[in-house]
CSV table of C-alpha atoms in Angstrom, one decimal:
chain,number,residue,atom,x,y,z
A,1,MET,CA,104.9,-78.1,-18.9
A,2,ASP,CA,104.5,-74.1,-18.8
A,3,LYS,CA,101.3,-72.3,-18.8
A,4,SER,CA,101.6,-71.0,-23.3
A,5,THR,CA,102.6,-74.7,-24.2
A,6,VAL,CA,99.8,-76.2,-22.2
A,7,ILE,CA,97.5,-73.1,-24.2
A,8,LEU,CA,99.3,-73.9,-27.5
A,9,LEU,CA,98.6,-77.6,-27.4
A,10,THR,CA,94.8,-77.2,-26.3
A,11,PHE,CA,94.3,-74.1,-29.2
A,12,CYS,CA,96.3,-77.3,-32.1
A,13,VAL,CA,93.8,-80.0,-30.9
A,14,TYR,CA,90.3,-77.3,-30.7
A,15,LEU,CA,91.4,-75.7,-34.4
A,16,LEU,CA,92.4,-79.6,-35.8
A,17,GLY,CA,88.7,-80.7,-34.7
A,18,MET,CA,87.3,-77.2,-36.6
A,19,LEU,CA,88.9,-78.3,-39.6
A,20,ALA,CA,88.0,-82.2,-39.3
A,21,ILE,CA,84.5,-81.0,-39.1
A,22,GLY,CA,84.8,-78.6,-42.3
A,23,GLY,CA,86.5,-81.4,-44.5
A,24,TYR,CA,83.7,-83.9,-43.1
A,25,PHE,CA,81.2,-82.0,-44.7
A,26,TYR,CA,82.7,-80.7,-48.4
A,27,PHE,CA,82.1,-84.5,-49.0
A,28,LYS,CA,78.5,-84.0,-48.0
A,29,THR,CA,78.0,-80.6,-50.0
A,30,LYS,CA,76.3,-82.5,-52.8
A,31,ASN,CA,74.7,-79.2,-54.4
A,32,LEU,CA,74.0,-74.9,-53.7
A,33,GLU,CA,71.2,-74.7,-51.6
A,34,ASP,CA,73.8,-78.5,-49.0
A,35,TYR,CA,76.9,-75.6,-49.1
A,36,LEU,CA,74.4,-71.8,-48.6
A,37,LEU,CA,71.5,-73.3,-46.5
A,38,GLY,CA,72.5,-77.1,-45.6
A,39,GLY,CA,69.5,-78.5,-47.6
A,40,ARG,CA,66.8,-76.8,-44.8
A,41,ASN,CA,67.5,-79.6,-42.2
A,42,LEU,CA,69.1,-77.9,-39.3
A,43,GLY,CA,67.8,-79.6,-35.9
A,44,LYS,CA,66.3,-77.6,-33.4
A,45,TRP,CA,70.1,-77.5,-31.0
A,46,VAL,CA,72.2,-76.3,-34.1
A,47,THR,CA,69.8,-74.3,-35.2
A,48,SER,CA,69.9,-72.4,-32.0
A,49,ILE,CA,72.8,-72.6,-30.7
A,50,SER,CA,74.6,-71.7,-34.0
A,51,ALA,CA,72.1,-68.9,-34.9
A,52,GLN,CA,73.1,-67.4,-31.4
A,53,ALA,CA,77.2,-68.0,-31.3
A,54,SER,CA,77.4,-66.7,-34.6
A,55,ASP,CA,75.6,-63.2,-32.8
A,56,MET,CA,77.4,-62.7,-30.3
A,57,SER,CA,81.5,-63.5,-31.8
A,58,GLY,CA,84.5,-62.5,-30.2
A,59,TRP,CA,82.8,-59.4,-28.9
A,60,LEU,CA,80.8,-61.0,-26.1
A,61,LEU,CA,84.3,-62.3,-24.4
A,62,MET,CA,85.8,-59.0,-25.3
A,63,GLY,CA,83.2,-56.2,-26.2
A,64,LEU,CA,80.9,-57.2,-23.2
A,65,PRO,CA,83.4,-57.7,-20.3
A,66,GLY,CA,85.7,-54.7,-21.4
A,67,LEU,CA,82.9,-52.4,-21.8
A,68,ALA,CA,81.5,-53.3,-17.8
A,69,TYR,CA,85.1,-52.9,-16.7
A,70,LEU,CA,86.1,-49.8,-17.6
A,71,SER,CA,82.2,-47.7,-17.5
A,72,GLY,CA,80.2,-50.5,-14.7
A,73,ILE,CA,77.5,-51.6,-14.9
A,74,SER,CA,75.3,-49.1,-16.3
A,75,ASN,CA,76.4,-49.0,-20.6
A,76,ALA,CA,76.5,-52.9,-20.3
A,77,ALA,CA,73.3,-54.0,-18.6
A,78,TRP,CA,71.1,-51.9,-20.7
A,79,THR,CA,73.1,-52.6,-23.7
A,80,ALA,CA,73.1,-56.3,-22.4
A,81,ILE,CA,68.6,-55.3,-21.3
A,82,GLY,CA,68.5,-54.8,-25.7
A,83,LEU,CA,69.9,-57.6,-27.1
A,84,ALA,CA,68.2,-59.7,-25.1
A,85,VAL,CA,64.6,-57.8,-25.4
A,86,GLY,CA,66.2,-58.1,-29.4
A,87,THR,CA,66.2,-61.8,-29.7
A,88,TYR,CA,62.8,-63.1,-28.1
A,89,LEU,CA,61.7,-60.5,-30.1
A,90,ASN,CA,63.4,-62.4,-33.3
A,91,TRP,CA,62.5,-65.6,-32.2
A,92,LYS,CA,59.1,-65.1,-31.8
A,93,ILE,CA,58.1,-62.6,-34.6
A,94,VAL,CA,60.4,-63.5,-37.2
A,95,ALA,CA,61.6,-67.1,-37.1
A,96,LYS,CA,58.2,-68.7,-38.5
A,97,LYS,CA,57.5,-66.3,-40.5
A,98,LEU,CA,60.1,-66.2,-42.6
A,99,ARG,CA,61.1,-70.0,-42.6
A,100,ILE,CA,57.7,-69.9,-44.3
A,101,TYR,CA,57.5,-67.2,-46.9
A,102,THR,CA,61.7,-68.4,-47.8
A,103,GLU,CA,60.2,-71.4,-48.7
A,104,LYS,CA,56.7,-70.3,-50.0
A,105,CYS,CA,58.6,-68.1,-52.5
A,106,ASP,CA,60.2,-70.3,-54.8
A,107,ASN,CA,62.9,-71.8,-52.1
A,108,ALA,CA,65.2,-68.3,-52.0
A,109,ILE,CA,68.2,-69.9,-49.6
A,110,THR,CA,70.1,-66.4,-49.7
A,111,LEU,CA,68.0,-62.7,-47.8
A,112,SER,CA,69.1,-61.3,-51.2
A,113,SER,CA,66.8,-63.8,-53.6
A,114,TYR,CA,64.0,-64.4,-50.5
A,115,PHE,CA,63.5,-59.8,-51.1
A,116,GLU,CA,63.7,-60.3,-54.8
A,117,LYS,CA,61.2,-62.9,-54.8
A,118,ARG,CA,58.3,-61.7,-52.4
A,119,PHE,CA,58.9,-58.5,-54.3
A,120,ASN,CA,58.4,-59.9,-57.7
A,121,ASP,CA,61.2,-57.8,-59.1
A,122,ASP,CA,62.4,-58.4,-62.3
A,123,LYS,CA,65.0,-56.4,-62.2
A,124,LYS,CA,66.8,-58.0,-59.5
A,125,ILE,CA,67.2,-54.1,-57.9
A,126,LEU,CA,66.5,-55.8,-54.7
A,127,SER,CA,69.4,-58.4,-54.6
A,128,ILE,CA,71.5,-56.0,-56.1
A,129,THR,CA,71.2,-53.5,-54.0
A,130,SER,CA,70.8,-56.6,-50.6
A,131,ALA,CA,74.0,-57.8,-51.9
A,132,LEU,CA,75.9,-54.8,-51.5
A,133,PHE,CA,75.4,-53.6,-48.3
A,134,ILE,CA,76.0,-57.3,-47.4
A,135,LEU,CA,79.3,-56.8,-48.7
A,136,VAL,CA,80.4,-53.7,-47.6
A,137,PHE,CA,79.2,-54.3,-43.7
A,138,PHE,CA,80.1,-57.4,-43.4
A,139,ILE,CA,84.2,-56.7,-44.3
A,140,PHE,CA,84.0,-54.3,-41.1
A,141,TYR,CA,81.9,-57.4,-39.0
A,142,VAL,CA,84.6,-59.7,-40.6
A,143,ALA,CA,87.8,-57.3,-39.7
A,144,SER,CA,85.9,-56.6,-35.5
A,145,SER,CA,86.6,-60.7,-35.9
A,146,PHE,CA,90.2,-60.6,-37.4
A,147,VAL,CA,90.3,-57.9,-34.3
A,148,SER,CA,90.1,-60.1,-31.5
A,149,SER,CA,91.7,-63.6,-33.3
A,150,GLY,CA,95.2,-60.7,-32.8
A,151,LYS,CA,94.2,-60.0,-29.1
A,152,LEU,CA,94.1,-63.2,-28.2
A,153,LEU,CA,96.8,-64.5,-30.1
A,154,ASN,CA,99.1,-61.3,-29.5
A,155,ASN,CA,98.5,-61.5,-25.8
A,156,VAL,CA,98.7,-64.9,-24.9
A,157,PHE,CA,101.6,-65.9,-26.8
A,158,HIS,CA,103.3,-61.7,-27.9
A,159,ILE,CA,102.5,-62.5,-31.0
A,160,ASP,CA,103.8,-59.7,-33.4
A,161,TYR,CA,100.1,-58.1,-34.1
A,162,GLU,CA,99.7,-58.8,-37.7
A,163,LYS,CA,100.7,-62.4,-38.2
A,164,ALA,CA,98.4,-62.9,-35.2
A,165,VAL,CA,95.6,-61.6,-37.6
A,166,PHE,CA,96.7,-64.0,-40.2
A,167,ILE,CA,96.9,-67.2,-38.6
A,168,GLY,CA,93.2,-66.7,-36.8
A,169,ALA,CA,91.9,-65.6,-39.9
A,170,SER,CA,94.0,-68.9,-42.4
A,171,ILE,CA,91.4,-71.1,-40.2
A,172,ILE,CA,88.5,-70.1,-40.7
A,173,ILE,CA,88.4,-68.8,-44.0
A,174,ILE,CA,90.1,-73.2,-44.2
A,175,TYR,CA,87.1,-74.9,-42.6
A,176,THR,CA,84.4,-72.4,-44.0
A,177,PHE,CA,86.1,-73.0,-47.4
A,178,LEU,CA,85.9,-76.6,-47.0
A,179,GLY,CA,82.4,-77.6,-45.3
A,180,GLY,CA,80.2,-74.2,-46.6
A,181,PHE,CA,76.7,-73.8,-44.0
A,182,LEU,CA,77.0,-77.7,-42.3
A,183,ALA,CA,79.9,-77.2,-41.4
A,184,VAL,CA,79.5,-73.2,-40.3
A,185,CYS,CA,76.5,-75.2,-37.9
A,186,TRP,CA,78.0,-77.5,-37.2
A,187,THR,CA,81.5,-76.1,-35.8
A,188,ASP,CA,78.8,-73.0,-33.9
A,189,LEU,CA,76.4,-75.6,-32.1
A,190,ILE,CA,80.4,-77.1,-30.8
A,191,GLN,CA,81.9,-72.8,-30.3
A,192,GLY,CA,78.7,-71.4,-28.4
A,193,ILE,CA,78.5,-73.6,-25.9
A,194,LEU,CA,82.1,-73.8,-25.5
A,195,MET,CA,81.6,-70.1,-24.9
A,196,PHE,CA,78.8,-71.0,-23.3
A,197,ILE,CA,81.0,-73.2,-20.2
A,198,ALA,CA,83.8,-70.4,-20.0
A,199,ILE,CA,81.6,-67.5,-19.5
A,200,LEU,CA,80.2,-68.9,-16.8
A,201,ALA,CA,83.2,-71.0,-14.8
A,202,LEU,CA,85.9,-67.8,-15.2
A,203,PRO,CA,83.7,-65.6,-13.1
A,204,LEU,CA,82.2,-68.6,-10.9
A,205,PHE,CA,85.9,-70.3,-10.3
A,206,MET,CA,87.4,-66.2,-9.8
A,207,ILE,CA,84.6,-65.7,-7.2
A,208,ILE,CA,84.9,-68.8,-5.0
A,209,THR,CA,88.9,-69.0,-4.8
A,210,HIS,CA,89.5,-65.2,-4.7
A,211,LYS,CA,86.8,-63.8,-3.5
A,212,ASP,CA,89.0,-61.5,-0.7
A,213,MET,CA,90.3,-59.8,-3.3
A,214,ILE,CA,86.7,-59.2,-5.2
A,215,SER,CA,84.1,-56.1,-3.8
A,216,PHE,CA,82.0,-54.0,-4.7
A,217,ASP,CA,78.7,-53.0,-3.3
A,218,LEU,CA,75.6,-54.2,-6.5
A,219,ASP,CA,73.1,-51.3,-5.9
A,220,ILE,CA,71.0,-51.8,-9.0
A,221,LEU,CA,67.8,-52.6,-7.3
A,222,ASN,CA,67.6,-49.6,-5.8
A,223,SER,CA,65.3,-46.9,-7.5
A,224,ALA,CA,66.0,-44.1,-10.4
A,225,LYS,CA,65.8,-41.6,-7.8
A,226,GLU,CA,68.3,-42.7,-5.4
A,227,THR,CA,70.8,-43.4,-7.4
A,228,ILE,CA,70.2,-41.0,-11.0
A,229,ALA,CA,73.1,-38.9,-9.7
A,230,THR,CA,75.9,-41.3,-8.5
A,231,THR,CA,78.1,-41.4,-10.6
A,232,GLY,CA,78.7,-45.0,-9.0
A,233,TYR,CA,80.6,-47.8,-11.1
A,234,THR,CA,78.3,-50.7,-10.4
A,235,SER,CA,75.1,-48.4,-10.6
A,236,LEU,CA,72.1,-49.4,-13.3
A,237,TRP,CA,71.9,-45.9,-13.4
A,238,SER,CA,75.2,-43.8,-13.0
A,239,ILE,CA,75.4,-40.9,-16.0
A,240,GLU,CA,79.1,-40.9,-15.4
A,241,GLY,CA,79.1,-44.5,-16.3
A,242,LEU,CA,76.1,-44.8,-18.7
A,243,ALA,CA,77.8,-41.1,-20.8
A,244,GLY,CA,81.5,-40.1,-19.3
A,245,ALA,CA,81.7,-37.6,-16.8
A,246,GLY,CA,80.1,-34.1,-16.5
A,247,ALA,CA,77.3,-35.6,-18.8
A,248,THR,CA,74.0,-34.3,-19.0
A,249,VAL,CA,70.8,-36.2,-17.7
A,250,GLY,CA,69.7,-35.5,-21.4
A,251,ALA,CA,73.1,-37.0,-22.4
A,252,ALA,CA,72.6,-40.2,-20.5
A,253,ILE,CA,68.9,-40.8,-21.8
A,254,ILE,CA,70.6,-40.8,-25.2
A,255,SER,CA,72.9,-43.3,-24.6
A,256,VAL,CA,70.2,-45.5,-22.6
A,257,ILE,CA,68.7,-45.2,-25.7
A,258,SER,CA,71.5,-46.1,-27.8
A,259,ALA,CA,72.0,-49.1,-25.9
A,260,LEU,CA,68.1,-50.9,-25.4
A,261,ALA,CA,68.4,-50.1,-29.3
A,262,TRP,CA,70.9,-53.1,-29.7
A,263,GLY,CA,67.9,-55.3,-29.9
A,264,MET,CA,66.1,-53.4,-33.1
A,265,GLY,CA,69.9,-55.0,-35.5
A,266,TYR,CA,67.5,-59.0,-34.9
A,267,PHE,CA,66.0,-58.2,-37.5
A,268,GLY,CA,68.0,-57.3,-40.1
A,269,GLN,CA,71.2,-59.8,-39.5
A,270,PRO,CA,71.6,-62.1,-42.4
A,271,HIS,CA,74.2,-64.5,-40.8
A,272,ILE,CA,71.2,-65.1,-38.2
A,273,LEU,CA,68.0,-64.8,-40.6
A,274,THR,CA,69.7,-67.4,-42.9
A,275,ARG,CA,69.7,-69.8,-39.3
A,276,PHE,CA,65.7,-69.3,-39.0
A,277,MET,CA,65.5,-70.2,-42.9
A,278,ALA,CA,67.1,-73.7,-42.5
A,279,ILE,CA,66.1,-74.9,-39.5
A,280,HIS,CA,64.3,-78.7,-40.9
A,281,GLU,CA,60.6,-77.9,-39.5
A,282,PRO,CA,58.4,-74.6,-38.6
A,283,GLU,CA,57.6,-75.9,-35.3
A,284,GLU,CA,60.9,-75.8,-34.8
A,285,ILE,CA,60.6,-72.4,-33.8
A,286,ASN,CA,58.8,-72.2,-30.7
A,287,ARG,CA,61.4,-74.9,-29.3
A,288,SER,CA,64.8,-73.5,-30.4
A,289,ARG,CA,63.6,-70.4,-29.3
A,290,ILE,CA,64.0,-71.6,-25.4
A,291,ILE,CA,67.1,-73.3,-26.0
A,292,ALA,CA,68.2,-69.8,-27.5
A,293,MET,CA,66.9,-66.9,-24.5
A,294,GLY,CA,68.3,-69.4,-21.8
A,295,TRP,CA,72.1,-69.1,-24.1
A,296,VAL,CA,71.6,-65.2,-24.3
A,297,ILE,CA,70.6,-64.3,-20.9
A,298,ILE,CA,72.8,-66.1,-18.6
A,299,SER,CA,75.9,-65.5,-21.2
A,300,LEU,CA,75.7,-61.9,-21.4
A,301,ILE,CA,75.0,-61.8,-17.3
A,302,GLY,CA,77.8,-63.7,-17.5
A,303,ALA,CA,80.0,-61.0,-19.5
A,304,ILE,CA,78.5,-58.3,-17.3
A,305,VAL,CA,80.5,-59.8,-14.3
A,306,ILE,CA,83.7,-61.5,-16.4
A,307,GLY,CA,84.0,-57.1,-15.9
A,308,LEU,CA,82.5,-56.2,-12.8
A,309,VAL,CA,85.6,-58.7,-11.7
A,310,GLY,CA,87.9,-58.3,-13.8
A,311,ARG,CA,88.5,-54.1,-12.5
A,312,SER,CA,88.1,-55.7,-8.8
A,313,LEU,CA,90.7,-58.1,-8.9
A,314,THR,CA,92.9,-55.2,-10.8
A,315,ASN,CA,92.2,-52.3,-7.7
A,316,GLY,CA,91.6,-49.2,-10.0
A,317,ALA,CA,93.9,-50.0,-11.9
A,318,LEU,CA,93.4,-49.9,-14.8
A,319,ILE,CA,95.3,-52.6,-17.9
A,320,SER,CA,95.8,-50.9,-20.9
A,321,ASP,CA,93.2,-52.4,-23.3
A,322,PRO,CA,89.7,-53.0,-21.5
A,323,GLU,CA,89.2,-56.1,-24.0
A,324,HIS,CA,91.9,-57.7,-22.8
A,325,ILE,CA,90.5,-58.3,-19.1
A,326,PHE,CA,89.0,-62.1,-19.9
A,327,ILE,CA,92.4,-62.4,-21.1
A,328,GLU,CA,94.5,-61.3,-17.9
A,329,MET,CA,92.2,-63.1,-15.5
A,330,VAL,CA,92.4,-66.1,-17.6
A,331,MET,CA,96.0,-65.9,-17.7
A,332,ASN,CA,96.4,-64.1,-14.3
A,333,TYR,CA,94.7,-65.8,-12.0
A,334,THR,CA,93.5,-69.0,-13.1
A,335,PRO,CA,95.1,-73.1,-13.0
A,336,THR,CA,97.0,-73.8,-15.9
A,337,PHE,CA,95.3,-76.4,-17.1
A,338,LEU,CA,92.2,-74.6,-17.7
A,339,CYS,CA,93.4,-72.0,-19.5
A,340,GLY,CA,93.9,-73.3,-22.9
A,341,ILE,CA,90.2,-74.4,-22.4
A,342,LEU,CA,89.2,-70.7,-21.4
A,343,LEU,CA,90.7,-69.0,-24.0
A,344,SER,CA,89.6,-71.3,-26.9
A,345,ALA,CA,86.4,-69.8,-25.9
A,346,ILE,CA,87.6,-66.3,-27.6
A,347,LEU,CA,88.9,-68.4,-30.4
A,348,ALA,CA,85.6,-69.9,-30.9
A,349,ALA,CA,82.9,-66.6,-30.3
A,350,VAL,CA,85.5,-65.4,-32.9
A,351,MET,CA,84.7,-68.5,-35.1
A,352,SER,CA,81.9,-68.2,-34.7
A,353,THR,CA,80.4,-65.5,-36.1
A,354,ALA,CA,82.9,-64.8,-38.9
A,355,ASP,CA,82.3,-68.0,-40.8
A,356,SER,CA,78.5,-67.5,-40.8
A,357,GLN,CA,79.3,-63.9,-42.3
A,358,LEU,CA,82.2,-64.9,-44.9
A,359,LEU,CA,80.0,-67.5,-45.9
A,360,VAL,CA,76.2,-65.5,-46.0
A,361,THR,CA,78.8,-62.2,-47.8
A,362,ALA,CA,79.9,-65.6,-50.4
A,363,SER,CA,76.3,-65.8,-50.5
A,364,ALA,CA,74.9,-63.0,-51.5
A,365,ILE,CA,77.9,-62.4,-54.4
A,366,SER,CA,77.5,-66.1,-56.0
A,367,GLU,CA,73.9,-65.9,-55.9
A,368,ASP,CA,72.9,-62.9,-56.5
A,369,LEU,CA,75.6,-60.6,-58.4
A,370,TYR,CA,76.8,-63.7,-60.2
A,371,LYS,CA,74.2,-66.3,-60.6
A,372,GLY,CA,72.3,-63.1,-61.3
A,373,PHE,CA,74.0,-61.2,-64.2
A,374,ILE,CA,77.7,-62.7,-64.7
A,375,ARG,CA,76.4,-66.0,-66.2
A,376,LYS,CA,72.8,-66.8,-65.4
A,377,ASN,CA,73.2,-70.6,-66.7
A,378,ALA,CA,76.4,-70.9,-64.1
A,379,SER,CA,75.8,-74.3,-62.5
A,380,ASP,CA,75.8,-75.6,-58.8
A,381,LYS,CA,79.5,-77.2,-58.8
A,382,GLU,CA,80.4,-73.3,-60.6
A,383,LEU,CA,78.4,-71.5,-58.2
A,384,VAL,CA,80.2,-73.5,-55.0
A,385,TRP,CA,83.7,-72.3,-56.3
A,386,VAL,CA,82.8,-68.3,-56.9
A,387,SER,CA,80.9,-68.7,-54.0
A,388,ARG,CA,84.5,-70.2,-52.1
A,389,ALA,CA,86.7,-67.4,-54.1
A,390,THR,CA,84.3,-64.9,-52.7
A,391,ILE,CA,85.3,-66.3,-49.1
A,392,ILE,CA,88.1,-65.3,-49.5
A,393,LEU,CA,88.6,-62.0,-51.2
A,394,VAL,CA,86.1,-61.0,-48.4
A,395,ALA,CA,89.1,-62.6,-45.7
A,396,ILE,CA,91.4,-60.0,-48.1
A,397,MET,CA,90.1,-57.0,-47.2
A,398,GLY,CA,88.7,-58.0,-44.2
A,399,TYR,CA,92.7,-58.1,-42.8
A,400,TYR,CA,93.0,-55.3,-44.3
A,401,ILE,CA,90.3,-53.5,-42.4
A,402,ALA,CA,91.9,-55.1,-38.7
A,403,MET,CA,95.4,-53.8,-39.8
A,404,ASN,CA,94.6,-50.2,-38.7
A,405,PRO,CA,95.0,-49.8,-36.1
A,406,GLU,CA,91.9,-46.6,-35.9
A,407,ASN,CA,89.8,-50.3,-36.6
A,408,GLU,CA,91.8,-51.9,-33.2
A,409,SER,CA,88.4,-51.7,-30.8
A,410,VAL,CA,86.3,-55.1,-31.7
A,411,LEU,CA,83.2,-53.1,-30.1
A,412,ALA,CA,83.6,-50.2,-32.4
A,413,LEU,CA,83.4,-52.3,-35.4
A,414,VAL,CA,80.8,-54.6,-34.2
A,415,ALA,CA,79.0,-51.9,-33.2
A,416,TYR,CA,79.2,-50.0,-36.9
A,417,ALA,CA,78.4,-53.8,-39.5
A,418,TRP,CA,75.4,-54.4,-36.7
A,419,ALA,CA,73.1,-51.0,-36.8
A,420,GLY,CA,75.0,-51.2,-40.2
A,421,PHE,CA,72.6,-54.5,-41.3
A,422,GLY,CA,69.2,-53.8,-38.9
A,423,ALA,CA,68.5,-50.9,-40.9
A,424,THR,CA,68.9,-51.4,-43.8
A,425,PHE,CA,67.4,-54.5,-43.5
A,426,GLY,CA,65.1,-55.1,-40.3
A,427,PRO,CA,62.3,-52.8,-41.5
A,428,VAL,CA,62.4,-54.3,-44.9
A,429,VAL,CA,62.0,-57.8,-43.2
A,430,ILE,CA,59.3,-57.0,-40.8
A,431,MET,CA,57.1,-55.2,-43.1
A,432,SER,CA,57.3,-58.2,-46.0
A,433,LEU,CA,56.1,-60.3,-43.4
A,434,PHE,CA,53.7,-58.7,-41.7
A,435,TYR,CA,52.7,-55.5,-43.9
A,436,LYS,CA,50.9,-56.9,-46.6
A,437,LYS,CA,50.9,-53.6,-49.0
A,438,THR,CA,54.9,-52.8,-48.5
A,439,THR,CA,55.6,-52.5,-52.4
A,440,ARG,CA,58.5,-53.5,-54.3
A,441,LEU,CA,59.6,-49.3,-54.6
A,442,ALA,CA,58.9,-49.3,-50.8
A,443,ALA,CA,61.7,-52.0,-50.3
A,444,ILE,CA,63.8,-51.2,-52.4
A,445,CYS,CA,64.1,-47.0,-51.3
A,446,GLY,CA,63.3,-48.3,-47.9
A,447,MET,CA,66.6,-50.9,-48.0
A,448,ILE,CA,68.5,-47.1,-49.4
A,449,ALA,CA,67.0,-45.1,-46.9
A,450,GLY,CA,68.2,-47.3,-44.1
A,451,GLY,CA,71.7,-48.2,-45.2
A,452,VAL,CA,72.1,-44.2,-46.6
A,453,ILE,CA,71.3,-43.4,-42.2
A,454,THR,CA,73.5,-45.5,-40.9
A,455,ILE,CA,76.5,-44.7,-42.8
A,456,ILE,CA,76.2,-40.8,-42.8
A,457,TRP,CA,75.1,-40.4,-39.3
A,458,PRO,CA,78.6,-40.4,-37.8
A,459,LYS,CA,79.8,-37.8,-40.1
A,460,LEU,CA,77.0,-36.1,-38.4
A,461,LEU,CA,78.0,-36.2,-35.3
A,462,GLU,CA,82.3,-35.7,-36.5
A,463,MET,CA,80.1,-32.5,-37.9
A,464,PHE,CA,77.8,-31.6,-35.0
A,465,PRO,CA,79.7,-33.1,-31.4
A,466,ASP,CA,78.2,-30.7,-28.9
A,467,ILE,CA,74.1,-31.4,-30.6
A,468,ASP,CA,73.5,-34.6,-28.0
A,469,LEU,CA,71.3,-35.6,-30.3
A,470,PHE,CA,73.6,-37.0,-33.0
A,471,LYS,CA,75.3,-39.3,-30.3
A,472,VAL,CA,72.0,-41.2,-31.2
A,473,TYR,CA,73.3,-45.2,-32.1
A,474,GLU,CA,72.4,-44.5,-35.8
A,475,ILE,CA,70.7,-47.8,-35.7
A,476,VAL,CA,67.5,-45.3,-34.5
A,477,PRO,CA,68.2,-43.4,-36.6
A,478,GLY,CA,68.5,-46.0,-39.8
A,479,PHE,CA,65.7,-48.3,-38.4
A,480,ILE,CA,62.8,-45.6,-38.3
A,481,PHE,CA,63.1,-43.0,-40.6
A,482,ALA,CA,63.6,-46.5,-43.2
A,483,THR,CA,60.6,-47.7,-41.6
A,484,ILE,CA,59.0,-44.7,-42.1
A,485,VAL,CA,59.7,-43.9,-46.5
A,486,ILE,CA,58.7,-47.9,-46.6
A,487,VAL,CA,55.3,-46.5,-44.8
A,488,MET,CA,54.7,-43.7,-47.1
A,489,ILE,CA,55.8,-45.1,-50.8
A,490,SER,CA,53.6,-48.1,-50.4
A,491,ALA,CA,50.8,-45.7,-49.9
A,492,TRP,CA,51.6,-44.0,-52.7
A,493,ASP,CA,52.1,-46.6,-54.8
A,494,GLN,CA,48.9,-47.2,-56.2
A,495,LYS,CA,49.9,-50.0,-58.0
A,496,GLY,CA,52.7,-52.3,-56.5
A,497,ARG,CA,50.2,-52.0,-53.3
A,498,GLU,CA,47.8,-53.7,-56.1
A,499,GLU,CA,50.3,-56.3,-57.1
A,500,MET,CA,52.2,-57.2,-53.4
A,501,LEU,CA,48.7,-58.3,-51.9
A,502,ALA,CA,47.4,-60.5,-54.9
A,503,LYS,CA,51.2,-61.4,-54.4
A,504,ILE,CA,50.8,-62.2,-50.4
A,505,LYS,CA,47.1,-64.2,-51.5
A,506,GLU,CA,49.6,-66.1,-53.5
A,507,ILE,CA,52.2,-67.2,-50.5
A,508,GLU,CA,49.6,-68.2,-48.2
A,509,LEU,CA,47.9,-70.4,-50.3
A,510,ASN,CA,50.8,-72.6,-51.6
């Protein structure tokens, strides 16, 4: 049996399993809370692994290895450090308090409804604003997953890229459409385990079986003084690796700041925050954090090693698309029986994120827009079907973005959406939990400020390409500006401040 046939059979078995889970939970879904939040009944393993699997997406097996393959360890390593620190802080300072607050705020089941109830937003401005930003940024995030699936199927089976994207998108839509949140979380648990196995197995297998072909000297432990001027591919401080050939030290510093800033994005990712809201008991957060951190750290290291090993194997002859390096290594250097399993991990990474994003977008539209403004007395059954219709609509929009040749970089699409959510929602989430004086007006203005800065910052770079400041990752100015806006308006809005202090007292007494 040839390699393509084995891979196809493995894919079919895997996809049928995911569809079976979706079908199973279709019959378990009794109301809107079940469909969107699983009845707040997730255990620690499902919470932790599904949160991280939905976080990383195809970016983990395609984008990050591709970055390490192309630029060396510097850029990829600083990004991984930022993500690891951000993951820890999100679990440590946000998760438990968000779980408690959302339940006490009239059992809010979406991030948008939490904002509305936390800030007594009777006019629902926060709900509308957050739902619209969720819709905009998740379309790009979903598109990145479709691009990943298209690249995988196109590269392995030589299927036309457009058809490949359609096939991958269809599978994701079907089981998310059927089973809702529980189907998404349980499939994400399985997919997260598969991703973890693949990202460990591939580099270990390559190093053991092809050690004569692999040669690189890791100088990441050298001091900054010794390596700051080097263009070494495996240097953590390589200016060339950080900012490109001929770059200045200033540009390299901007690149380090931008890479570390990925960690700021965690505080505003709706598809991750909903996992915190859904865990069965707040006390399980601490154990979940340990599981999640182990998964994240090992997976990020594995992804970077894949890129470095792949570059060594190609002996300096770059492949046309660096984001294919995982696929190329599997197809060319692993035995047939491993190929299907390892490549299924890319499908797992893609699906584990796209399904979560589709569901969060569906919840924002059905709960916050449809029920809030169109049919306030809509039944749970009606809202579930509105959610399912939204899944299809968002998937169609993501599909068309994925078809644009300019949007065929997984990393670029993920980076844009990640920054959008981090800057738009992150400051509001943190302030809502820890800054008691945050007012409704401040939350609204901070959310808009973060989202708008994220959107216009890349345009400023296009207008002033020679100014290094505008090369910083847009989440940095967006997050900082939104936080400043929230603090300043809260200080000015005395009436709103008194109202919010009373609201916090009410929440903490419940």
